[in-house]
Tab-separated table of C-alpha atoms in Angstrom:
chain	number	residue	atom	x	y	z
A	1	MET	CA	-5.068	18.279	-14.776
A	2	LYS	CA	-4.220	17.147	-11.988
A	3	THR	CA	-3.789	13.189	-11.519
A	4	LEU	CA	-5.151	10.381	-9.367
A	5	GLU	CA	-1.274	10.129	-8.369
A	6	GLN	CA	-1.032	13.567	-7.493
A	7	ILE	CA	-4.678	14.356	-5.725
A	8	PHE	CA	-4.491	11.352	-3.485
A	9	ALA	CA	-0.814	12.917	-2.652
A	10	ALA	CA	-2.319	16.226	-1.952
A	11	LYS	CA	-5.234	14.289	0.260
A	12	LEU	CA	-2.349	12.133	2.362
A	13	LEU	CA	-0.123	15.176	3.202
A	14	LYS	CA	-2.853	17.963	4.040
A	15	ILE	CA	-4.566	15.148	7.042
A	16	LYS	CA	-0.502	14.687	7.680
A	17	ALA	CA	-0.538	11.100	6.822
A	18	ILE	CA	2.709	11.769	5.086
A	19	LYS	CA	5.701	12.825	7.784
A	20	LEU	CA	8.712	13.955	5.397
A	21	GLN	CA	11.412	14.431	8.255
A	22	PRO	CA	15.105	14.801	6.241
A	23	ASP	CA	16.479	16.500	9.354
A	24	ASN	CA	14.731	13.965	12.014
A	25	PRO	CA	14.612	10.049	10.262
A	26	PHE	CA	12.211	7.529	11.391
A	27	THR	CA	13.245	4.098	12.541
A	28	TRP	CA	10.880	1.771	10.716
A	29	ALA	CA	10.157	-1.936	12.180
A	30	SER	CA	12.491	-3.772	9.771
A	31	GLY	CA	15.730	-0.983	11.629
A	32	TRP	CA	15.989	0.881	8.611
A	33	LYS	CA	16.612	4.832	9.254
A	34	SER	CA	14.053	6.816	6.493
A	35	PRO	CA	13.300	10.487	6.528
A	36	PHE	CA	9.944	9.456	5.271
A	37	TYR	CA	7.124	7.696	6.446
A	38	CYS	CA	3.351	7.144	5.562
A	39	ASP	CA	0.324	6.527	7.341
A	40	ASN	CA	-2.314	5.745	5.405
A	41	ARG	CA	-4.620	4.261	8.219
A	42	LYS	CA	-5.244	7.736	8.913
A	43	THR	CA	-7.504	8.083	5.929
A	44	LEU	CA	-10.123	5.779	7.944
A	45	SER	CA	-11.079	8.574	10.245
A	46	TYR	CA	-11.949	10.800	7.714
A	47	THR	CA	-15.893	10.033	6.042
A	48	ASP	CA	-14.921	11.441	2.924
A	49	LEU	CA	-11.656	10.149	2.324
A	50	ARG	CA	-12.382	7.095	3.078
A	51	THR	CA	-15.080	6.809	0.669
A	52	PHE	CA	-12.614	7.989	-1.790
A	53	VAL	CA	-10.081	5.973	-0.769
A	54	LYS	CA	-12.883	2.626	-1.078
A	55	THR	CA	-14.480	3.706	-4.371
A	56	GLU	CA	-10.997	4.799	-6.240
A	57	LEU	CA	-9.616	1.223	-5.019
A	58	ALA	CA	-12.773	-0.711	-6.836
A	59	ARG	CA	-12.279	1.219	-9.538
A	60	LEU	CA	-8.354	0.271	-10.099
A	61	VAL	CA	-9.454	-3.401	-9.231
A	62	LEU	CA	-12.206	-3.139	-12.420
A	63	GLU	CA	-10.448	-1.510	-14.406
A	64	ASN	CA	-7.312	-3.641	-14.074
A	65	PHE	CA	-8.505	-7.043	-13.569
A	66	GLY	CA	-11.901	-7.343	-15.148
A	67	GLU	CA	-13.713	-10.575	-13.597
A	68	VAL	CA	-12.905	-11.329	-9.826
A	69	ASP	CA	-14.169	-13.691	-7.669
A	70	ALA	CA	-13.164	-11.854	-3.904
A	71	ILE	CA	-10.821	-9.702	-2.453
A	72	ALA	CA	-8.486	-10.538	0.286
A	73	GLY	CA	-6.576	-7.912	2.797
A	74	VAL	CA	-2.824	-8.081	3.905
A	75	ALA	CA	-3.052	-8.070	8.005
A	76	THR	CA	-3.853	-5.501	9.298
A	77	GLY	CA	-3.229	-2.527	8.007
A	78	ALA	CA	-5.390	-3.332	4.693
A	79	ILE	CA	-8.074	-5.262	6.613
A	80	PRO	CA	-10.723	-2.347	6.208
A	81	GLN	CA	-10.040	-1.030	3.058
A	82	GLY	CA	-10.134	-4.945	1.766
A	83	ALA	CA	-13.462	-5.039	3.492
A	84	LEU	CA	-14.938	-1.647	2.131
A	85	VAL	CA	-14.094	-2.315	-1.221
A	86	ALA	CA	-15.589	-6.005	-1.085
A	87	ASP	CA	-18.481	-4.539	0.134
A	88	LEU	CA	-18.707	-2.210	-2.425
A	89	LEU	CA	-18.301	-4.698	-5.256
A	90	ASN	CA	-20.785	-7.418	-3.629
A	91	LYS	CA	-17.487	-9.567	-3.265
A	92	PRO	CA	-16.685	-12.276	-1.056
A	93	PHE	CA	-13.816	-10.922	1.593
A	94	VAL	CA	-11.132	-12.434	3.753
A	95	TYR	CA	-7.930	-11.094	5.266
A	96	VAL	CA	-4.707	-13.204	4.863
A	97	ARG	CA	-2.427	-13.116	8.702
A	98	SER	CA	0.793	-12.689	9.006
A	99	LYS	CA	1.496	-15.970	10.283
A	100	PRO	CA	-1.532	-18.708	11.584
A	101	LYS	CA	-2.977	-17.714	14.429
A	102	ASP	CA	-1.527	-19.772	17.457
A	103	HIS	CA	-4.846	-20.765	18.990
A	104	GLY	CA	-8.396	-22.018	17.550
A	105	LEU	CA	-8.413	-23.083	14.298
A	106	GLU	CA	-5.100	-22.158	13.758
A	107	ASN	CA	-6.038	-20.070	10.187
A	108	LEU	CA	-3.862	-18.108	7.951
A	109	ILE	CA	-6.436	-16.576	6.167
A	110	GLU	CA	-9.299	-16.223	7.532
A	111	GLY	CA	-12.880	-16.415	5.767
A	112	GLU	CA	-13.885	-18.685	2.986
A	113	LEU	CA	-12.257	-19.547	-0.280
A	114	LYS	CA	-12.742	-22.145	-2.770
A	115	PRO	CA	-10.245	-23.544	-4.787
A	116	GLY	CA	-10.056	-21.656	-8.616
A	117	MET	CA	-11.422	-18.476	-7.239
A	118	LYS	CA	-9.602	-15.318	-8.588
A	119	VAL	CA	-8.615	-12.649	-6.350
A	120	VAL	CA	-7.756	-9.416	-5.975
A	121	VAL	CA	-5.623	-8.693	-2.861
A	122	ILE	CA	-5.722	-5.474	-0.765
A	123	GLU	CA	-2.799	-3.903	0.803
A	124	ASP	CA	-2.587	-0.504	2.214
A	125	LEU	CA	1.284	0.157	1.733
A	126	ILE	CA	4.188	-1.639	-0.252
A	127	SER	CA	7.649	-0.761	0.993
A	128	THR	CA	9.789	-3.872	0.474
A	129	GLY	CA	6.489	-6.121	-0.680
A	130	GLY	CA	7.518	-8.884	1.667
A	131	SER	CA	4.742	-9.133	3.767
A	132	SER	CA	2.336	-8.427	0.797
A	133	LEU	CA	3.406	-11.546	-1.370
A	134	LYS	CA	3.503	-13.718	2.007
A	135	ALA	CA	0.303	-13.285	1.782
A	136	VAL	CA	-0.378	-13.924	-2.460
A	137	GLU	CA	1.910	-17.115	-1.961
A	138	ALA	CA	-0.779	-17.749	0.991
A	139	ILE	CA	-3.403	-17.432	-0.728
A	140	ARG	CA	-2.355	-19.291	-4.231
A	141	ASN	CA	-1.539	-22.238	-1.791
A	142	ASN	CA	-5.779	-22.478	-0.968
A	143	GLY	CA	-6.011	-23.608	-4.750
A	144	CYS	CA	-6.470	-19.781	-6.191
A	145	GLU	CA	-5.642	-17.770	-8.761
A	146	VAL	CA	-4.257	-14.322	-7.560
A	147	ILE	CA	-5.205	-12.044	-10.340
A	148	GLY	CA	-3.815	-8.577	-8.908
A	149	MET	CA	-2.786	-6.648	-6.298
A	150	VAL	CA	-4.016	-2.814	-5.561
A	151	ALA	CA	-2.569	-0.673	-2.452
A	152	SER	CA	-3.084	2.639	-1.960
A	153	TYR	CA	0.630	3.672	-1.684
A	154	THR	CA	3.928	2.048	-3.040
A	155	TYR	CA	7.327	3.663	-2.001
A	156	GLY	CA	8.477	1.817	-5.498
A	157	PHE	CA	11.770	0.466	-4.059
A	158	PRO	CA	13.483	-1.777	-6.829
A	159	VAL	CA	13.566	-4.351	-4.312
A	160	ALA	CA	9.895	-4.328	-3.985
A	161	GLU	CA	9.345	-3.933	-7.941
A	162	LYS	CA	11.754	-7.183	-8.369
A	163	ALA	CA	9.867	-8.522	-6.213
A	164	PHE	CA	7.027	-8.639	-7.491
A	165	SER	CA	7.912	-8.986	-10.922
A	166	ASP	CA	9.413	-12.352	-9.653
A	167	ALA	CA	6.414	-13.623	-8.050
A	168	LYS	CA	4.470	-12.516	-11.443
A	169	VAL	CA	1.991	-9.914	-9.798
A	170	LYS	CA	0.744	-6.717	-11.449
A	171	LEU	CA	0.719	-3.861	-8.710
A	172	MET	CA	-1.486	-0.751	-9.050
A	173	THR	CA	-1.510	1.606	-6.633
A	174	LEU	CA	-3.406	5.221	-5.793
A	175	THR	CA	-0.463	7.173	-5.306
A	176	ASN	CA	3.427	6.502	-5.096
A	177	TYR	CA	6.738	8.250	-3.928
A	178	GLU	CA	7.125	10.425	-7.253
A	179	ALA	CA	3.723	11.852	-6.471
A	180	VAL	CA	4.217	12.689	-3.155
A	181	LEU	CA	7.553	14.461	-3.235
A	182	GLU	CA	6.441	16.653	-6.127
A	183	VAL	CA	3.277	17.274	-4.296
A	184	ALA	CA	5.143	17.855	-1.405
A	185	LEU	CA	7.407	20.985	-3.494
A	186	GLU	CA	4.858	22.353	-4.816
A	187	ILE	CA	3.064	23.266	-1.357
A	188	GLY	CA	6.100	24.172	0.192
A	189	TYR	CA	6.331	21.005	2.719
A	190	ILE	CA	10.158	20.626	1.799
A	191	THR	CA	12.383	21.820	-0.347
A	192	LYS	CA	14.485	21.685	-3.507
A	193	ASP	CA	17.597	21.147	-2.089
A	194	GLN	CA	16.078	17.890	0.054
A	195	VAL	CA	15.535	15.695	-2.835
A	196	PRO	CA	18.674	14.952	-3.328
A	197	MET	CA	19.121	13.051	-0.236
A	198	LEU	CA	15.519	12.391	-0.394
A	199	ASN	CA	15.803	10.330	-3.664
A	200	ASP	CA	19.920	8.686	-2.648
A	201	TRP	CA	17.057	7.217	0.705
A	202	ARG	CA	14.755	5.622	-1.908
A	203	LYS	CA	17.353	3.691	-4.065
A	204	ASP	CA	18.949	2.040	-1.633
A	205	PRO	CA	17.278	2.436	2.313
A	206	ALA	CA	18.670	-0.314	3.740
A	207	HIS	CA	21.884	0.746	3.763
A	208	TRP	CA	20.920	4.904	3.784
A	209	MET	CA	22.699	6.653	6.497
A	210	ALA	CA	21.007	9.776	8.153
């Protein structure tokens, strides 16, 4: 029987939300060179897949974090997924900006959180974990408790795993790097010869050379 990680990885590969280009690497905003790119936001354009993501994210919230008072999305990628999950769970929703708005009320958190609320953060993708954990910090500074984070995908970089551990944030995801590689091999999207190079990149993406 296929796992959730494998099922969702296959769905992402089917709609070409995941691109593996070992011989023609992408350049990320960080400047890192990467043979791998994941664009979970494509799932929003497919109604059945959008429902699948919403339902499975909500299930992870309920199964892993129990009583939750509010859902927070990380801007901008996880705003729609977060709102969909909050709607399904009938919970208040807010989203957290990467930096305060430079006009008007200059909000960092859009929406209303009351001190003492138990909040689960929704994220679309985890790379280094930096922006995700900034959102956690903002919510904590607002007097709330972040009881966990749920994301569609994680690269599982060591730097991110350490950052989440240090911040004491439990992370659950729909799928991950290992599952994507497994399914990509199974369907012939990549070859066995490419796997060692992809794994070398994942160990130290900041210093990887194509």
